[in-house]
GROMACS .gro file of C-alpha atoms in nm:
model
  449
    1MET     CA    1  -2.106  13.558  10.790
    2THR     CA    2  -2.212  13.793  11.077
    3ASP     CA    3  -2.148  13.733  11.443
    4ASP     CA    4  -2.476  13.759  11.619
    5ARG     CA    5  -2.312  13.865  11.943
    6THR     CA    6  -2.091  14.144  11.811
    7GLY     CA    7  -2.251  14.238  11.480
    8VAL     CA    8  -1.916  14.215  11.302
    9ARG     CA    9  -1.910  14.058  10.963
   10GLY     CA   10  -1.663  13.764  10.955
   11PRO     CA   11  -1.484  13.591  10.671
   12ALA     CA   12  -1.697  13.438  10.405
   13ASP     CA   13  -1.761  13.072  10.395
   14GLY     CA   14  -1.470  12.880  10.258
   15ALA     CA   15  -1.233  13.165  10.312
   16ALA     CA   16  -0.922  13.143  10.514
   17PRO     CA   17  -0.911  13.310  10.852
   18ASP     CA   18  -0.690  13.591  10.714
   19GLY     CA   19  -0.943  13.676  10.445
   20THR     CA   20  -0.768  13.518  10.147
   21ALA     CA   21  -0.937  13.290   9.907
   22PRO     CA   22  -0.863  12.922   9.952
   23GLY     CA   23  -0.553  12.818   9.760
   24ARG     CA   24  -0.453  13.177   9.660
   25ASP     CA   25  -0.080  13.244   9.666
   26THR     CA   26   0.005  13.542   9.883
   27HIS     CA   27   0.366  13.612   9.781
   28ASP     CA   28   0.508  13.805   9.481
   29GLY     CA   29   0.413  14.136   9.636
   30ALA     CA   30   0.038  14.074   9.655
   31ALA     CA   31  -0.133  14.201   9.969
   32PRO     CA   32  -0.294  13.943  10.194
   33GLY     CA   33  -0.648  13.871  10.098
   34GLY     CA   34  -0.587  13.982   9.736
   35ALA     CA   35  -0.612  14.350   9.832
   36VAL     CA   36  -0.445  14.612   9.621
   37PRO     CA   37  -0.118  14.738   9.781
   38ARG     CA   38  -0.152  15.084   9.927
   39GLY     CA   39   0.101  15.358   9.972
   40ALA     CA   40   0.184  15.567  10.269
   41ALA     CA   41  -0.115  15.794  10.210
   42GLY     CA   42  -0.352  15.503  10.191
   43LEU     CA   43  -0.393  15.532   9.814
   44PRO     CA   44  -0.341  15.247   9.570
   45ALA     CA   45   0.024  15.224   9.462
   46ALA     CA   46   0.083  15.281   9.087
   47ARG     CA   47   0.205  14.987   8.888
   48THR     CA   48   0.476  15.065   8.620
   49PRO     CA   49   0.445  14.846   8.313
   50ALA     CA   50   0.765  14.699   8.165
   51ALA     CA   51   0.712  14.885   7.838
   52ALA     CA   52   0.733  15.218   8.025
   53THR     CA   53   1.077  15.149   8.163
   54ALA     CA   54   1.316  15.442   8.097
   55PRO     CA   55   1.554  15.393   7.804
   56GLY     CA   56   1.878  15.226   7.912
   57ALA     CA   57   1.732  15.100   8.242
   58PRO     CA   58   1.791  14.728   8.318
   59VAL     CA   59   1.502  14.506   8.243
   60PRO     CA   60   1.376  14.327   8.558
   61GLY     CA   61   1.498  13.968   8.562
   62ALA     CA   62   1.764  14.020   8.291
   63PRO     CA   63   2.125  13.942   8.389
   64VAL     CA   64   2.343  14.248   8.440
   65PRO     CA   65   2.676  14.220   8.252
   66GLY     CA   66   2.965  14.160   8.495
   67ALA     CA   67   2.734  14.099   8.794
   68PRO     CA   68   2.703  13.752   8.966
   69ASP     CA   69   2.392  13.556   8.893
   70PRO     CA   70   2.188  13.377   9.166
   71ASP     CA   71   2.417  13.071   9.135
   72GLY     CA   72   2.725  13.285   9.210
   73ARG     CA   73   2.860  13.286   8.855
   74THR     CA   74   2.962  13.602   8.677
   75ALA     CA   75   2.756  13.686   8.369
   76ALA     CA   76   2.949  13.726   8.045
   77PRO     CA   77   2.968  14.082   7.910
   78ALA     CA   78   2.723  14.174   7.636
   79PRO     CA   79   2.863  14.147   7.282
   80PRO     CA   80   2.942  14.483   7.111
   81ALA     CA   81   2.684  14.629   6.874
   82PRO     CA   82   2.746  14.545   6.507
   83ARG     CA   83   2.921  14.822   6.309
   84ASP     CA   84   2.759  14.986   6.006
   85PRO     CA   85   2.943  14.849   5.698
   86HIS     CA   86   2.867  15.175   5.513
   87PRO     CA   87   2.922  15.462   5.759
   88PRO     CA   88   2.837  15.814   5.635
   89ARG     CA   89   3.139  16.001   5.504
   90ALA     CA   90   3.242  16.327   5.667
   91SER     CA   91   3.260  16.493   5.328
   92ARG     CA   92   2.890  16.440   5.272
   93GLY     CA   93   2.810  16.678   5.554
   94GLY     CA   94   3.070  16.926   5.426
   95VAL     CA   95   2.925  16.925   5.076
   96SER     CA   96   2.576  16.970   5.214
   97ALA     CA   97   2.687  17.264   5.431
   98PHE     CA   98   2.875  17.420   5.137
   99GLY     CA   99   2.567  17.399   4.915
  100SER     CA  100   2.336  17.542   5.181
  101LEU     CA  101   2.568  17.833   5.264
  102SER     CA  102   2.624  17.907   4.897
  103LYS     CA  103   2.251  17.915   4.833
  104VAL     CA  104   2.193  18.150   5.127
  105MET     CA  105   2.470  18.385   5.008
  106VAL     CA  106   2.339  18.392   4.652
  107VAL     CA  107   1.986  18.469   4.770
  108ALA     CA  108   2.115  18.743   5.003
  109PHE     CA  109   2.319  18.895   4.720
  110LEU     CA  110   2.022  18.896   4.483
  111ARG     CA  111   1.806  19.062   4.748
  112ASP     CA  112   2.064  19.336   4.814
  113ARG     CA  113   1.973  19.584   4.542
  114SER     CA  114   2.264  19.814   4.620
  115ALA     CA  115   2.524  19.537   4.584
  116LEU     CA  116   2.352  19.404   4.273
  117PHE     CA  117   2.363  19.748   4.113
  118PHE     CA  118   2.731  19.817   4.182
  119VAL     CA  119   2.853  19.468   4.094
  120VAL     CA  120   2.651  19.410   3.776
  121LEU     CA  121   2.480  19.722   3.644
  122PHE     CA  122   2.734  19.990   3.734
  123PRO     CA  123   3.027  19.838   3.538
  124LEU     CA  124   2.790  19.761   3.250
  125MET     CA  125   2.679  20.122   3.245
  126PHE     CA  126   3.039  20.241   3.204
  127LEU     CA  127   3.100  19.982   2.934
  128VAL     CA  128   2.807  20.121   2.736
  129LEU     CA  129   2.917  20.480   2.806
  130PHE     CA  130   3.280  20.434   2.700
  131GLY     CA  131   3.185  20.216   2.407
  132THR     CA  132   2.956  20.490   2.281
  133LEU     CA  133   3.201  20.774   2.344
  134PHE     CA  134   3.497  20.607   2.177
  135LYS     CA  135   3.311  20.432   1.899
  136SER     CA  136   3.477  20.656   1.640
  137ALA     CA  137   3.788  20.747   1.839
  138SER     CA  138   4.017  20.585   1.581
  139SER     CA  139   3.959  20.880   1.344
  140PRO     CA  140   3.944  21.206   1.545
  141HIS     CA  141   3.743  21.473   1.369
  142ALA     CA  142   3.867  21.831   1.388
  143LYS     CA  143   3.704  22.165   1.311
  144VAL     CA  144   3.917  22.401   1.105
  145ALA     CA  145   3.851  22.759   0.996
  146GLN     CA  146   3.973  22.862   0.648
  147VAL     CA  147   4.049  23.230   0.596
  148GLY     CA  148   4.083  23.330   0.231
  149PRO     CA  149   4.177  23.096  -0.054
  150VAL     CA  150   4.397  22.795   0.024
  151ALA     CA  151   4.499  22.614  -0.293
  152VAL     CA  152   4.585  22.279  -0.132
  153VAL     CA  153   4.230  22.260   0.006
  154ASP     CA  154   4.033  22.426  -0.272
  155SER     CA  155   4.188  22.206  -0.542
  156LEU     CA  156   4.048  21.885  -0.390
  157LYS     CA  157   3.756  21.740  -0.583
  158GLY     CA  158   3.546  21.427  -0.578
  159PRO     CA  159   3.671  21.133  -0.364
  160ALA     CA  160   3.971  21.331  -0.239
  161ARG     CA  161   3.742  21.598  -0.095
  162GLU     CA  162   3.519  21.334   0.061
  163ASP     CA  163   3.818  21.177   0.232
  164LEU     CA  164   3.917  21.515   0.372
  165ASP     CA  165   3.567  21.580   0.503
  166LYS     CA  166   3.586  21.256   0.704
  167VAL     CA  167   3.864  21.394   0.924
  168LEU     CA  168   3.827  21.774   0.893
  169THR     CA  169   3.529  22.004   0.897
  170VAL     CA  170   3.651  22.311   0.708
  171THR     CA  171   3.450  22.630   0.764
  172ARG     CA  172   3.521  22.947   0.568
  173MET     CA  173   3.550  23.262   0.781
  174PRO     CA  174   3.623  23.612   0.648
  175ASP     CA  175   3.768  23.758   0.971
  176GLU     CA  176   4.107  23.624   1.080
  177ALA     CA  177   4.088  23.783   1.426
  178GLU     CA  178   3.750  23.623   1.498
  179ALA     CA  179   3.878  23.287   1.379
  180LEU     CA  180   4.181  23.312   1.605
  181ARG     CA  181   3.960  23.402   1.900
  182LYS     CA  182   3.751  23.091   1.844
  183VAL     CA  183   4.062  22.874   1.822
  184ARG     CA  184   4.198  23.015   2.148
  185LYS     CA  185   3.861  22.967   2.315
  186GLY     CA  186   3.838  22.607   2.199
  187ASP     CA  187   3.542  22.642   1.965
  188LEU     CA  188   3.769  22.556   1.671
  189ASP     CA  189   4.075  22.333   1.658
  190ALA     CA  190   4.280  22.520   1.399
  191LEU     CA  191   4.298  22.805   1.149
  192ILE     CA  192   4.441  22.758   0.800
  193GLU     CA  193   4.534  23.030   0.550
  194GLN     CA  194   4.781  23.087   0.267
  195ASP     CA  195   5.001  23.388   0.195
  196GLY     CA  196   5.111  23.515  -0.145
  197SER     CA  197   5.434  23.311  -0.152
  198GLY     CA  198   5.250  22.980  -0.134
  199THR     CA  199   5.320  22.922   0.235
  200VAL     CA  200   5.031  22.746   0.409
  201VAL     CA  201   4.998  22.879   0.763
  202LEU     CA  202   4.837  22.649   1.021
  203ARG     CA  203   4.756  22.779   1.367
  204PHE     CA  204   4.618  22.517   1.605
  205SER     CA  205   4.513  22.483   1.966
  206ALA     CA  206   4.712  22.254   2.192
  207ALA     CA  207   4.412  22.193   2.416
  208ASP     CA  208   4.373  21.847   2.265
  209GLN     CA  209   4.711  21.703   2.176
  210VAL     CA  210   4.561  21.413   1.978
  211ARG     CA  211   4.343  21.636   1.763
  212ALA     CA  212   4.620  21.892   1.717
  213GLY     CA  213   4.855  21.622   1.592
  214ALA     CA  214   4.587  21.487   1.358
  215VAL     CA  215   4.526  21.832   1.204
  216GLN     CA  216   4.898  21.888   1.145
  217GLY     CA  217   4.932  21.546   0.988
  218VAL     CA  218   4.639  21.597   0.751
  219VAL     CA  219   4.746  21.945   0.636
  220ASN     CA  220   5.106  21.833   0.590
  221ALA     CA  221   4.984  21.543   0.374
  222LEU     CA  222   4.784  21.788   0.161
  223VAL     CA  223   5.090  22.006   0.106
  224GLN     CA  224   5.311  21.710   0.016
  225GLN     CA  225   5.051  21.574  -0.227
  226ALA     CA  226   5.022  21.914  -0.400
  227ASN     CA  227   5.398  21.931  -0.442
  228GLN     CA  228   5.408  21.578  -0.587
  229ASP     CA  229   5.140  21.668  -0.840
  230ALA     CA  230   5.364  21.948  -0.965
  231SER     CA  231   5.649  21.704  -1.048
  232GLY     CA  232   5.950  21.842  -1.233
  233ARG     CA  233   5.910  22.184  -1.073
  234PRO     CA  234   6.036  22.328  -0.744
  235PRO     CA  235   5.799  22.278  -0.446
  236ALA     CA  236   5.518  22.527  -0.481
  237TYR     CA  237   5.388  22.505  -0.121
  238ARG     CA  238   5.540  22.504   0.224
  239LEU     CA  239   5.377  22.447   0.562
  240ARG     CA  240   5.434  22.663   0.868
  241SER     CA  241   5.261  22.545   1.185
  242ALA     CA  242   5.228  22.722   1.517
  243GLN     CA  243   5.003  22.685   1.821
  244VAL     CA  244   4.794  22.978   1.929
  245GLU     CA  245   4.890  22.940   2.294
  246ASP     CA  246   5.226  23.015   2.448
  247GLU     CA  247   5.479  22.749   2.354
  248SER     CA  248   5.567  22.700   2.722
  249ILE     CA  249   5.211  22.601   2.809
  250LYS     CA  250   5.183  22.241   2.925
  251ALA     CA  251   4.899  21.994   2.921
  252ILE     CA  252   4.810  22.079   3.280
  253GLN     CA  253   4.656  22.402   3.148
  254PHE     CA  254   4.377  22.196   2.998
  255PHE     CA  255   4.299  21.917   3.243
  256THR     CA  256   4.324  22.124   3.566
  257PRO     CA  257   3.978  22.289   3.523
  258GLY     CA  258   3.816  21.953   3.446
  259LEU     CA  259   3.962  21.776   3.748
  260LEU     CA  260   3.879  22.074   3.969
  261GLY     CA  261   3.515  22.068   3.856
  262TRP     CA  262   3.492  21.693   3.920
  263ALA     CA  263   3.637  21.736   4.271
  264ILE     CA  264   3.394  22.018   4.354
  265ALA     CA  265   3.093  21.821   4.229
  266THR     CA  266   3.192  21.506   4.419
  267GLY     CA  267   3.246  21.686   4.749
  268ALA     CA  268   2.924  21.890   4.735
  269VAL     CA  269   2.691  21.606   4.630
  270PHE     CA  270   2.825  21.351   4.877
  271SER     CA  271   2.847  21.587   5.174
  272ALA     CA  272   2.486  21.704   5.138
  273ALA     CA  273   2.338  21.359   5.070
  274LEU     CA  274   2.524  21.161   5.337
  275THR     CA  275   2.482  21.430   5.602
  276LEU     CA  276   2.106  21.450   5.550
  277VAL     CA  277   2.058  21.072   5.563
  278SER     CA  278   2.288  21.029   5.863
  279TRP     CA  279   2.114  21.301   6.063
  280ARG     CA  280   1.776  21.151   5.985
  281LYS     CA  281   1.882  20.799   6.088
  282LYS     CA  282   2.032  20.928   6.414
  283ARG     CA  283   1.720  21.140   6.482
  284LEU     CA  284   1.929  21.456   6.490
  285LEU     CA  285   1.688  21.624   6.249
  286ARG     CA  286   1.401  21.551   6.487
  287ARG     CA  287   1.594  21.701   6.777
  288LEU     CA  288   1.687  22.007   6.574
  289ARG     CA  289   1.324  22.047   6.471
  290LEU     CA  290   1.215  22.049   6.837
  291ALA     CA  291   1.501  22.277   6.938
  292PRO     CA  292   1.466  22.657   6.915
  293VAL     CA  293   1.663  22.662   6.587
  294SER     CA  294   1.518  22.774   6.255
  295ALA     CA  295   1.541  22.558   5.944
  296GLY     CA  296   1.719  22.843   5.767
  297ALA     CA  297   2.000  22.836   6.024
  298ILE     CA  298   2.044  22.462   5.973
  299VAL     CA  299   2.059  22.494   5.595
  300ALA     CA  300   2.286  22.799   5.609
  301SER     CA  301   2.533  22.623   5.837
  302ARG     CA  302   2.552  22.322   5.604
  303VAL     CA  303   2.597  22.544   5.298
  304GLY     CA  304   2.862  22.750   5.476
  305VAL     CA  305   3.066  22.443   5.569
  306SER     CA  306   3.045  22.309   5.213
  307LEU     CA  307   3.149  22.644   5.065
  308LEU     CA  308   3.446  22.670   5.301
  309THR     CA  309   3.553  22.314   5.217
  310GLY     CA  310   3.519  22.375   4.843
  311LEU     CA  311   3.714  22.701   4.849
  312VAL     CA  312   3.996  22.546   5.051
  313GLN     CA  313   3.996  22.254   4.808
  314THR     CA  314   4.018  22.496   4.514
  315ALA     CA  315   4.302  22.692   4.671
  316ILE     CA  316   4.504  22.376   4.737
  317PHE     CA  317   4.431  22.243   4.390
  318VAL     CA  318   4.541  22.557   4.208
  319SER     CA  319   4.842  22.610   4.436
  320VAL     CA  320   4.976  22.263   4.361
  321ALA     CA  321   4.909  22.298   3.987
  322THR     CA  322   5.098  22.631   3.969
  323LEU     CA  323   5.414  22.483   4.118
  324PRO     CA  324   5.709  22.500   3.876
  325PHE     CA  325   5.710  22.123   3.859
  326PHE     CA  326   5.362  22.123   3.697
  327GLY     CA  327   5.366  22.468   3.537
  328LEU     CA  328   5.003  22.587   3.539
  329ARG     CA  329   4.989  22.948   3.415
  330LEU     CA  330   4.692  23.162   3.517
  331THR     CA  331   4.563  23.402   3.254
  332GLY     CA  332   4.319  23.691   3.226
  333HIS     CA  333   4.053  23.722   3.491
  334TRP     CA  334   4.149  23.394   3.657
  335TRP     CA  335   3.998  23.508   3.989
  336LEU     CA  336   3.651  23.470   3.833
  337ALA     CA  337   3.700  23.098   3.895
  338VAL     CA  338   3.624  23.166   4.264
  339PRO     CA  339   3.260  23.285   4.220
  340LEU     CA  340   3.215  23.015   3.959
  341VAL     CA  341   3.321  22.753   4.213
  342VAL     CA  342   3.085  22.903   4.474
  343CYS     CA  343   2.788  22.881   4.235
  344GLY     CA  344   2.893  22.530   4.136
  345ILE     CA  345   2.902  22.413   4.499
  346ILE     CA  346   2.551  22.547   4.558
  347ALA     CA  347   2.423  22.377   4.243
  348PHE     CA  348   2.577  22.040   4.329
  349MET     CA  349   2.460  22.062   4.689
  350SER     CA  350   2.103  22.083   4.557
  351ILE     CA  351   2.162  21.750   4.381
  352GLY     CA  352   2.283  21.606   4.712
  353LEU     CA  353   1.972  21.737   4.890
  354VAL     CA  354   1.747  21.555   4.644
  355VAL     CA  355   1.945  21.234   4.690
  356GLY     CA  356   1.934  21.271   5.070
  357ALA     CA  357   1.559  21.332   5.066
  358VAL     CA  358   1.492  21.019   4.859
  359ALA     CA  359   1.747  20.774   5.005
  360LYS     CA  360   1.660  20.593   5.329
  361THR     CA  361   2.005  20.457   5.419
  362GLN     CA  362   2.363  20.578   5.381
  363GLU     CA  363   2.438  20.287   5.148
  364ALA     CA  364   2.154  20.388   4.919
  365ALA     CA  365   2.260  20.754   4.928
  366ASN     CA  366   2.618  20.660   4.843
  367GLY     CA  367   2.504  20.447   4.550
  368MET     CA  368   2.273  20.713   4.411
  369ALA     CA  369   2.539  20.983   4.442
  370GLN     CA  370   2.797  20.767   4.265
  371SER     CA  371   2.558  20.688   3.982
  372ILE     CA  372   2.500  21.062   3.929
  373VAL     CA  373   2.847  21.214   3.976
  374LEU     CA  374   3.062  20.969   3.778
  375PRO     CA  375   2.857  20.961   3.455
  376MET     CA  376   2.812  21.338   3.474
  377SER     CA  377   3.190  21.380   3.507
  378PHE     CA  378   3.261  21.176   3.196
  379LEU     CA  379   2.983  21.337   2.993
  380SER     CA  380   3.089  21.688   3.096
  381GLY     CA  381   3.442  21.668   2.960
  382SER     CA  382   3.614  21.657   3.299
  383PHE     CA  383   3.851  21.381   3.187
  384PHE     CA  384   3.849  21.403   2.806
  385PRO     CA  385   3.682  21.624   2.542
  386MET     CA  386   3.340  21.540   2.408
  387ASP     CA  387   3.404  21.659   2.053
  388ASP     CA  388   3.406  21.308   1.906
  389ALA     CA  389   3.096  21.193   2.094
  390PRO     CA  390   2.768  21.128   1.908
  391SER     CA  391   2.537  21.423   1.871
  392TRP     CA  392   2.277  21.282   2.112
  393LEU     CA  393   2.542  21.246   2.384
  394LYS     CA  394   2.654  21.603   2.319
  395GLY     CA  395   2.294  21.711   2.369
  396ILE     CA  396   2.284  21.536   2.707
  397SER     CA  397   2.616  21.695   2.798
  398GLU     CA  398   2.485  22.045   2.728
  399VAL     CA  399   2.219  22.019   3.001
  400LEU     CA  400   2.458  21.902   3.272
  401PRO     CA  401   2.572  22.174   3.516
  402LEU     CA  402   2.924  22.031   3.542
  403ARG     CA  403   2.978  22.076   3.167
  404HIS     CA  404   2.916  22.452   3.190
  405LEU     CA  405   3.120  22.486   3.509
  406VAL     CA  406   3.424  22.311   3.355
  407THR     CA  407   3.402  22.511   3.032
  408SER     CA  408   3.376  22.847   3.208
  409VAL     CA  409   3.650  22.773   3.463
  410GLN     CA  410   3.879  22.664   3.181
  411SER     CA  411   3.804  22.981   2.990
  412VAL     CA  412   3.877  23.224   3.274
  413LEU     CA  413   4.155  23.022   3.434
  414THR     CA  414   4.375  22.928   3.139
  415ARG     CA  415   4.237  23.084   2.818
  416GLY     CA  416   4.206  23.450   2.904
  417GLY     CA  417   3.827  23.458   2.935
  418GLY     CA  418   3.636  23.729   3.118
  419PHE     CA  419   3.296  23.825   3.253
  420GLY     CA  420   3.120  23.720   2.935
  421ASP     CA  421   3.229  23.361   2.995
  422ALA     CA  422   3.156  23.354   3.370
  423LEU     CA  423   2.832  23.548   3.432
  424PRO     CA  424   2.592  23.337   3.216
  425THR     CA  425   2.723  23.019   3.373
  426MET     CA  426   2.687  23.158   3.724
  427GLY     CA  427   2.326  23.255   3.657
  428GLY     CA  428   2.246  22.914   3.509
  429LEU     CA  429   2.399  22.730   3.805
  430LEU     CA  430   2.202  22.935   4.059
  431LEU     CA  431   1.878  22.877   3.866
  432PHE     CA  432   1.951  22.504   3.857
  433ALA     CA  433   2.012  22.509   4.234
  434ALA     CA  434   1.682  22.687   4.300
  435VAL     CA  435   1.480  22.434   4.101
  436LEU     CA  436   1.638  22.128   4.261
  437THR     CA  437   1.621  22.277   4.610
  438GLY     CA  438   1.246  22.322   4.563
  439ILE     CA  439   1.215  21.957   4.458
  440ALA     CA  440   1.420  21.846   4.759
  441TRP     CA  441   1.197  22.052   4.991
  442ARG     CA  442   0.887  21.875   4.862
  443LEU     CA  443   1.047  21.534   4.915
  444PHE     CA  444   1.210  21.615   5.249
  445SER     CA  445   1.105  21.445   5.574
  446TRP     CA  446   1.238  21.515   5.924
  447GLU     CA  447   1.244  21.150   6.026
  448ASP     CA  448   1.201  20.804   5.874
  449ALA     CA  449   0.849  20.707   5.782
   0.00000   0.00000   0.00000
């Protein structure tokens, strides 16, 4: 109601003087008159529902363990939580981690093409290569020149002749001097002839000890068989064997040129490929391109360093091999091995330039260089002769630059060869280098794409 004298509205009828409804309880935090409690700013205070209580906070009205209750008694502590009868084993997590890590490692290995190649494909490639090269190694086949009539060979007919042809390829030659030259050069393994007294003369090359021993064994068997056929009479034939090289010559005469060629090829290919990729990754090529330095000076400096390294390597190699302990004997125009090595370094550097232009990382360049140098070394006769290899492998070998380098170095270094053995190979190596350098130039980039 409103006071007529003051104009102030008073409490409603039936309301208590303080504004509360009749019979309304005013405790438990309720504001007098049923008004909403207000905060310090005069705004309604927020009410926090029990469900929104923070986790772990005591519930209002619940006894606190260890605290006295309103009657003064101490509340009993809460019972412990029940234990899981089947707790997870620690090994379960270990097995799970082992499986996850193993899966990640397998996936990473399969995605790494370089590792996959060298772990799986590279050994398989050598298995196929060696299996093909030595497929018929149990019966080495030799090439023999026959000068004039030789009764122990000419008398063989039918199956006996077929058996001989399986191990020896006998070629008739009229000129003894030419046949001896071919044996010394390595084109033929032996020369067989017979004098008027029935003595069979066998002259063989000691370049391949296995094949030389096989030839002597076969010819000796032929002589013994001919003497047995003439039973009751004195032996009609005798065998006199001699090697065409000096008797003091050791095996190092024959494997030194091959190992030297392999070392030269490895150094030149890897130095060119890895240097080019490393300079590109480090942006040195870009800096050199912007610097006042011509591309010819850059290439010439790299070639000069490789030539110096290769020549020092050759000098050390030959010096060690000629020590009395090893016994390498230089023959003929042995100094022609130096220009041959120079041309070989240039040719193999061109291979490295192609690899460096294609490869994007050093790992890739290393893998590509290995996959080129090692098979080429085996197919070029650096470690063992290719005479027993299949014809199609011999055809591949003939187009490899290392094959011609090894053959020419062996000829001039240890077999008395001359300019006729060195000059064609030098020209072929330089032509090979020119072609591959042009290909590398087309593929070359100064920096990563």
